[in-house]
Amino acid sequence: PNPEEGKGALILPIKTAESHNSKIIFCNDPDADRFSVSEQTASGAWRMFNGNEIAVMLSKWLWDHRDKNLPSASYAMVASTVSSAYLKSMASKEGFHFHQTL
């Protein structure tokens, strides 16, 4: 199932995560062109992150774990025109190149 279709597609992953006391689910469809991340909240409910939120988490992690011996300007990140403006703001603050594309 397409994990972007919502919690209905995550019935089995949620059941599996809960049976193993896992708090985070990474899920993709069979041909790996759809991806989702969900986190179990303190109340026990599952919160499914949207694409922009996942992009923020991944870009922040990549930036924090980059080779800091290289200058910031030697890095670049790309986002589509329909994505959040977060990467553009981050690039402006951190000094790496940002490219927007269709």
GROMACS .gro file of N, CA and C in nm:
model
  306
    1PRO      N    1   0.083  -0.121   0.000
    1PRO     CA    2   0.000   0.000   0.000
    1PRO      C    3   0.086   0.126   0.000
    2ASN      N    4   0.030   0.234  -0.051
    2ASN     CA    5   0.099   0.361  -0.055
    2ASN      C    6   0.096   0.424   0.084
    3PRO      N    7   0.212   0.442   0.149
    3PRO     CA    8   0.213   0.498   0.285
    3PRO      C    9   0.164   0.642   0.292
    4GLU      N   10   0.161   0.711   0.178
    4GLU     CA   11   0.110   0.848   0.178
    4GLU      C   12  -0.042   0.855   0.187
    5GLU      N   13  -0.109   0.739   0.174
    5GLU     CA   14  -0.254   0.738   0.179
    5GLU      C   15  -0.307   0.749   0.322
    6GLY      N   16  -0.220   0.751   0.419
    6GLY     CA   17  -0.263   0.772   0.556
    6GLY      C   18  -0.258   0.647   0.640
    7LYS      N   19  -0.320   0.658   0.756
    7LYS     CA   20  -0.309   0.551   0.855
    7LYS      C   21  -0.368   0.419   0.811
    8GLY      N   22  -0.462   0.419   0.718
    8GLY     CA   23  -0.518   0.294   0.669
    8GLY      C   24  -0.412   0.205   0.607
    9ALA      N   25  -0.314   0.266   0.543
    9ALA     CA   26  -0.204   0.191   0.481
    9ALA      C   27  -0.100   0.148   0.585
   10LEU      N   28  -0.113   0.199   0.707
   10LEU     CA   29  -0.013   0.170   0.810
   10LEU      C   30  -0.063   0.074   0.918
   11ILE      N   31  -0.174   0.007   0.894
   11ILE     CA   32  -0.228  -0.084   0.995
   11ILE      C   33  -0.126  -0.190   1.034
   12LEU      N   34  -0.068  -0.258   0.938
   12LEU     CA   35   0.030  -0.363   0.968
   12LEU      C   36   0.159  -0.304   1.027
   13PRO      N   37   0.215  -0.196   0.970
   13PRO     CA   38   0.335  -0.139   1.033
   13PRO      C   39   0.312  -0.094   1.178
   14ILE      N   40   0.195  -0.036   1.206
   14ILE     CA   41   0.166   0.007   1.343
   14ILE      C   42   0.156  -0.114   1.436
   15LYS      N   43   0.086  -0.217   1.391
   15LYS     CA   44   0.074  -0.339   1.471
   15LYS      C   45   0.212  -0.399   1.499
   16THR      N   46   0.296  -0.403   1.397
   16THR     CA   47   0.431  -0.458   1.412
   16THR      C   48   0.515  -0.372   1.506
   17ALA      N   49   0.508  -0.240   1.488
   17ALA     CA   50   0.584  -0.149   1.574
   17ALA      C   51   0.542  -0.164   1.721
   18GLU      N   52   0.413  -0.168   1.745
   18GLU     CA   53   0.364  -0.180   1.882
   18GLU      C   54   0.402  -0.314   1.944
   19SER      N   55   0.403  -0.421   1.865
   19SER     CA   56   0.440  -0.551   1.921
   19SER      C   57   0.589  -0.559   1.954
   20HIS      N   58   0.670  -0.469   1.896
   20HIS     CA   59   0.814  -0.467   1.923
   20HIS      C   60   0.855  -0.344   2.006
   21ASN      N   61   0.756  -0.273   2.059
   21ASN     CA   62   0.780  -0.154   2.141
   21ASN      C   63   0.862  -0.048   2.066
   22SER      N   64   0.840  -0.037   1.935
   22SER     CA   65   0.907   0.064   1.854
   22SER      C   66   0.824   0.192   1.855
   23LYS      N   67   0.890   0.304   1.856
   23LYS     CA   68   0.821   0.433   1.862
   23LYS      C   69   0.822   0.507   1.729
   24ILE      N   70   0.899   0.457   1.631
   24ILE     CA   71   0.911   0.523   1.501
   24ILE      C   72   0.890   0.420   1.392
   25ILE      N   73   0.818   0.460   1.287
   25ILE     CA   74   0.796   0.374   1.171
   25ILE      C   75   0.848   0.446   1.047
   26PHE      N   76   0.934   0.378   0.971
   26PHE     CA   77   0.972   0.422   0.837
   26PHE      C   78   0.902   0.326   0.742
   27CYS      N   79   0.833   0.377   0.645
   27CYS     CA   80   0.753   0.291   0.558
   27CYS      C   81   0.763   0.339   0.413
   28ASN      N   82   0.779   0.243   0.322
   28ASN     CA   83   0.776   0.277   0.180
   28ASN      C   84   0.688   0.176   0.106
   29ASP      N   85   0.647   0.213  -0.015
   29ASP     CA   86   0.567   0.122  -0.095
   29ASP      C   87   0.659   0.024  -0.169
   30PRO      N   88   0.603  -0.076  -0.235
   30PRO     CA   89   0.685  -0.182  -0.296
   30PRO      C   90   0.791  -0.134  -0.395
   31ASP      N   91   0.764  -0.030  -0.473
   31ASP     CA   92   0.867   0.015  -0.567
   31ASP      C   93   0.947   0.133  -0.512
   32ALA      N   94   0.929   0.164  -0.386
   32ALA     CA   95   1.009   0.263  -0.310
   32ALA      C   96   1.003   0.405  -0.365
   33ASP      N   97   0.891   0.442  -0.429
   33ASP     CA   98   0.878   0.580  -0.473
   33ASP      C   99   0.788   0.662  -0.380
   34ARG      N  100   0.742   0.602  -0.273
   34ARG     CA  101   0.663   0.669  -0.170
   34ARG      C  102   0.722   0.633  -0.034
   35PHE      N  103   0.728   0.731   0.056
   35PHE     CA  104   0.794   0.710   0.184
   35PHE      C  105   0.718   0.787   0.291
   36SER      N  106   0.710   0.730   0.409
   36SER     CA  107   0.648   0.803   0.520
   36SER      C  108   0.723   0.772   0.649
   37VAL      N  109   0.707   0.863   0.744
   37VAL     CA  110   0.763   0.847   0.878
   37VAL      C  111   0.650   0.877   0.976
   38SER      N  112   0.636   0.789   1.074
   38SER     CA  113   0.537   0.809   1.179
   38SER      C  114   0.605   0.791   1.314
   39GLU      N  115   0.553   0.861   1.414
   39GLU     CA  116   0.608   0.853   1.550
   39GLU      C  117   0.493   0.833   1.648
   40GLN      N  118   0.515   0.743   1.742
   40GLN     CA  119   0.415   0.723   1.846
   40GLN      C  120   0.430   0.834   1.950
   41THR      N  121   0.321   0.903   1.978
   41THR     CA  122   0.323   1.014   2.073
   41THR      C  123   0.311   0.961   2.216
   42ALA      N  124   0.328   1.049   2.312
   42ALA     CA  125   0.318   1.012   2.453
   42ALA      C  126   0.181   0.953   2.487
   43SER      N  127   0.078   0.995   2.414
   43SER     CA  128  -0.057   0.944   2.439
   43SER      C  129  -0.079   0.805   2.379
   44GLY      N  130   0.017   0.759   2.297
   44GLY     CA  131   0.004   0.630   2.231
   44GLY      C  132  -0.049   0.639   2.089
   45ALA      N  133  -0.097   0.757   2.050
   45ALA     CA  134  -0.144   0.778   1.913
   45ALA      C  135  -0.024   0.787   1.819
   46TRP      N  136  -0.048   0.760   1.691
   46TRP     CA  137   0.059   0.767   1.592
   46TRP      C  138   0.045   0.895   1.512
   47ARG      N  139   0.153   0.971   1.503
   47ARG     CA  140   0.157   1.095   1.425
   47ARG      C  141   0.233   1.068   1.297
   48MET      N  142   0.169   1.093   1.184
   48MET     CA  143   0.230   1.074   1.054
   48MET      C  144   0.283   1.209   1.004
   49PHE      N  145   0.413   1.216   0.977
   49PHE     CA  146   0.474   1.340   0.929
   49PHE      C  147   0.444   1.359   0.781
   50ASN      N  148   0.426   1.484   0.740
   50ASN     CA  149   0.405   1.511   0.598
   50ASN      C  150   0.541   1.524   0.528
   51GLY      N  151   0.539   1.533   0.396
   51GLY     CA  152   0.662   1.537   0.318
   51GLY      C  153   0.753   1.653   0.354
   52ASN      N  154   0.696   1.770   0.379
   52ASN     CA  155   0.778   1.885   0.417
   52ASN      C  156   0.845   1.864   0.552
   53GLU      N  157   0.774   1.805   0.646
   53GLU     CA  158   0.832   1.778   0.777
   53GLU      C  159   0.946   1.676   0.767
   54ILE      N  160   0.927   1.574   0.685
   54ILE     CA  161   1.033   1.474   0.665
   54ILE      C  162   1.154   1.540   0.602
   55ALA      N  163   1.133   1.627   0.504
   55ALA     CA  164   1.244   1.697   0.439
   55ALA      C  165   1.321   1.783   0.538
   56VAL      N  166   1.250   1.849   0.629
   56VAL     CA  167   1.316   1.931   0.732
   56VAL      C  168   1.403   1.842   0.821
   57MET      N  169   1.349   1.730   0.865
   57MET     CA  170   1.426   1.641   0.953
   57MET      C  171   1.550   1.586   0.883
   58LEU      N  172   1.532   1.539   0.758
   58LEU     CA  173   1.646   1.482   0.685
   58LEU      C  174   1.751   1.587   0.653
   59SER      N  175   1.710   1.704   0.608
   59SER     CA  176   1.808   1.808   0.575
   59SER      C  177   1.882   1.855   0.699
   60LYS      N  178   1.813   1.868   0.810
   60LYS     CA  179   1.879   1.908   0.936
   60LYS      C  180   1.980   1.803   0.978
   61TRP      N  181   1.942   1.676   0.969
   61TRP     CA  182   2.034   1.568   1.006
   61TRP      C  183   2.156   1.569   0.914
   62LEU      N  184   2.132   1.580   0.783
   62LEU     CA  185   2.244   1.582   0.687
   62LEU      C  186   2.338   1.699   0.715
   63TRP      N  187   2.281   1.815   0.742
   63TRP     CA  188   2.364   1.933   0.768
   63TRP      C  189   2.445   1.915   0.897
   64ASP      N  190   2.383   1.866   1.000
   64ASP     CA  191   2.452   1.847   1.128
   64ASP      C  192   2.562   1.741   1.120
   65HIS      N  193   2.552   1.648   1.026
   65HIS     CA  194   2.649   1.538   1.015
   65HIS      C  195   2.742   1.551   0.894
   66ARG      N  196   2.746   1.666   0.834
   66ARG     CA  197   2.834   1.689   0.718
   66ARG      C  198   2.981   1.692   0.763
   67ASP      N  199   3.071   1.689   0.668
   67ASP     CA  200   3.213   1.705   0.695
   67ASP      C  201   3.237   1.853   0.721
   68LYS      N  202   3.259   1.889   0.846
   68LYS     CA  203   3.272   2.030   0.884
   68LYS      C  204   3.409   2.088   0.845
   69ASN      N  205   3.497   2.003   0.792
   69ASN     CA  206   3.626   2.053   0.742
   69ASN      C  207   3.610   2.120   0.605
   70LEU      N  208   3.500   2.096   0.539
   70LEU     CA  209   3.472   2.159   0.410
   70LEU      C  210   3.392   2.287   0.432
   71PRO      N  211   3.414   2.388   0.349
   71PRO     CA  212   3.338   2.512   0.365
   71PRO      C  213   3.189   2.492   0.334
   72SER      N  214   3.108   2.566   0.401
   72SER     CA  215   2.962   2.557   0.380
   72SER      C  216   2.925   2.574   0.234
   73ALA      N  217   2.994   2.661   0.164
   73ALA     CA  218   2.963   2.690   0.024
   73ALA      C  219   2.992   2.572  -0.069
   74SER      N  220   3.056   2.467  -0.018
   74SER     CA  221   3.082   2.350  -0.102
   74SER      C  222   2.964   2.253  -0.100
   75TYR      N  223   2.860   2.285  -0.025
   75TYR     CA  224   2.740   2.201  -0.016
   75TYR      C  225   2.623   2.265  -0.089
   76ALA      N  226   2.530   2.181  -0.131
   76ALA     CA  227   2.408   2.230  -0.196
   76ALA      C  228   2.293   2.137  -0.161
   77MET      N  229   2.174   2.192  -0.152
   77MET     CA  230   2.052   2.114  -0.134
   77MET      C  231   1.950   2.163  -0.237
   78VAL      N  232   1.862   2.073  -0.276
   78VAL     CA  233   1.764   2.101  -0.381
   78VAL      C  234   1.624   2.071  -0.329
   79ALA      N  235   1.528   2.153  -0.367
   79ALA     CA  236   1.388   2.129  -0.331
   79ALA      C  237   1.300   2.165  -0.449
   80SER      N  238   1.183   2.105  -0.453
   80SER     CA  239   1.088   2.138  -0.561
   80SER      C  240   1.015   2.268  -0.528
   81THR      N  241   0.956   2.327  -0.629
   81THR     CA  242   0.885   2.454  -0.610
   81THR      C  243   0.763   2.440  -0.519
   82VAL      N  244   0.712   2.319  -0.503
   82VAL     CA  245   0.595   2.300  -0.416
   82VAL      C  246   0.634   2.262  -0.274
   83SER      N  247   0.764   2.257  -0.245
   83SER     CA  248   0.811   2.221  -0.112
   83SER      C  249   0.814   2.343  -0.021
   84SER      N  250   0.832   2.316   0.106
   84SER     CA  251   0.844   2.420   0.206
   84SER      C  252   0.964   2.510   0.175
   85ALA      N  253   0.960   2.633   0.222
   85ALA     CA  254   1.070   2.727   0.204
   85ALA      C  255   1.180   2.706   0.308
   86TYR      N  256   1.168   2.601   0.388
   86TYR     CA  257   1.264   2.577   0.496
   86TYR      C  258   1.408   2.566   0.443
   87LEU      N  259   1.430   2.486   0.339
   87LEU     CA  260   1.567   2.467   0.289
   87LEU      C  261   1.627   2.599   0.240
   88LYS      N  262   1.546   2.680   0.175
   88LYS     CA  263   1.595   2.809   0.127
   88LYS      C  264   1.638   2.897   0.245
   89SER      N  265   1.559   2.899   0.350
   89SER     CA  266   1.594   2.976   0.470
   89SER      C  267   1.719   2.920   0.537
   90MET      N  268   1.726   2.787   0.544
   90MET     CA  269   1.841   2.722   0.605
   90MET      C  270   1.968   2.754   0.527
   91ALA      N  271   1.960   2.750   0.393
   91ALA     CA  272   2.075   2.780   0.308
   91ALA      C  273   2.123   2.923   0.330
   92SER      N  274   2.028   3.013   0.340
   92SER     CA  275   2.062   3.154   0.362
   92SER      C  276   2.136   3.172   0.495
   93LYS      N  277   2.090   3.104   0.597
   93LYS     CA  278   2.151   3.114   0.730
   93LYS      C  279   2.285   3.041   0.738
   94GLU      N  280   2.294   2.921   0.679
   94GLU     CA  281   2.412   2.836   0.696
   94GLU      C  282   2.519   2.856   0.588
   95GLY      N  283   2.482   2.916   0.475
   95GLY     CA  284   2.580   2.947   0.372
   95GLY      C  285   2.603   2.841   0.266
   96PHE      N  286   2.512   2.742   0.254
   96PHE     CA  287   2.526   2.645   0.145
   96PHE      C  288   2.438   2.688   0.028
   97HIS      N  289   2.462   2.628  -0.087
   97HIS     CA  290   2.384   2.661  -0.207
   97HIS      C  291   2.247   2.594  -0.200
   98PHE      N  292   2.148   2.665  -0.251
   98PHE     CA  293   2.013   2.610  -0.258
   98PHE      C  294   1.962   2.627  -0.400
   99HIS      N  295   1.901   2.523  -0.452
   99HIS     CA  296   1.843   2.526  -0.585
   99HIS      C  297   1.699   2.479  -0.578
  100GLN      N  298   1.612   2.553  -0.644
  100GLN     CA  299   1.471   2.515  -0.651
  100GLN      C  300   1.442   2.466  -0.792
  101THR      N  301   1.367   2.359  -0.803
  101THR     CA  302   1.339   2.299  -0.932
  101THR      C  303   1.195   2.252  -0.937
  102LEU      N  304   1.150   2.218  -1.056
  102LEU     CA  305   1.017   2.159  -1.071
  102LEU      C  306   1.027   2.015  -1.033
   0.00000   0.00000   0.00000
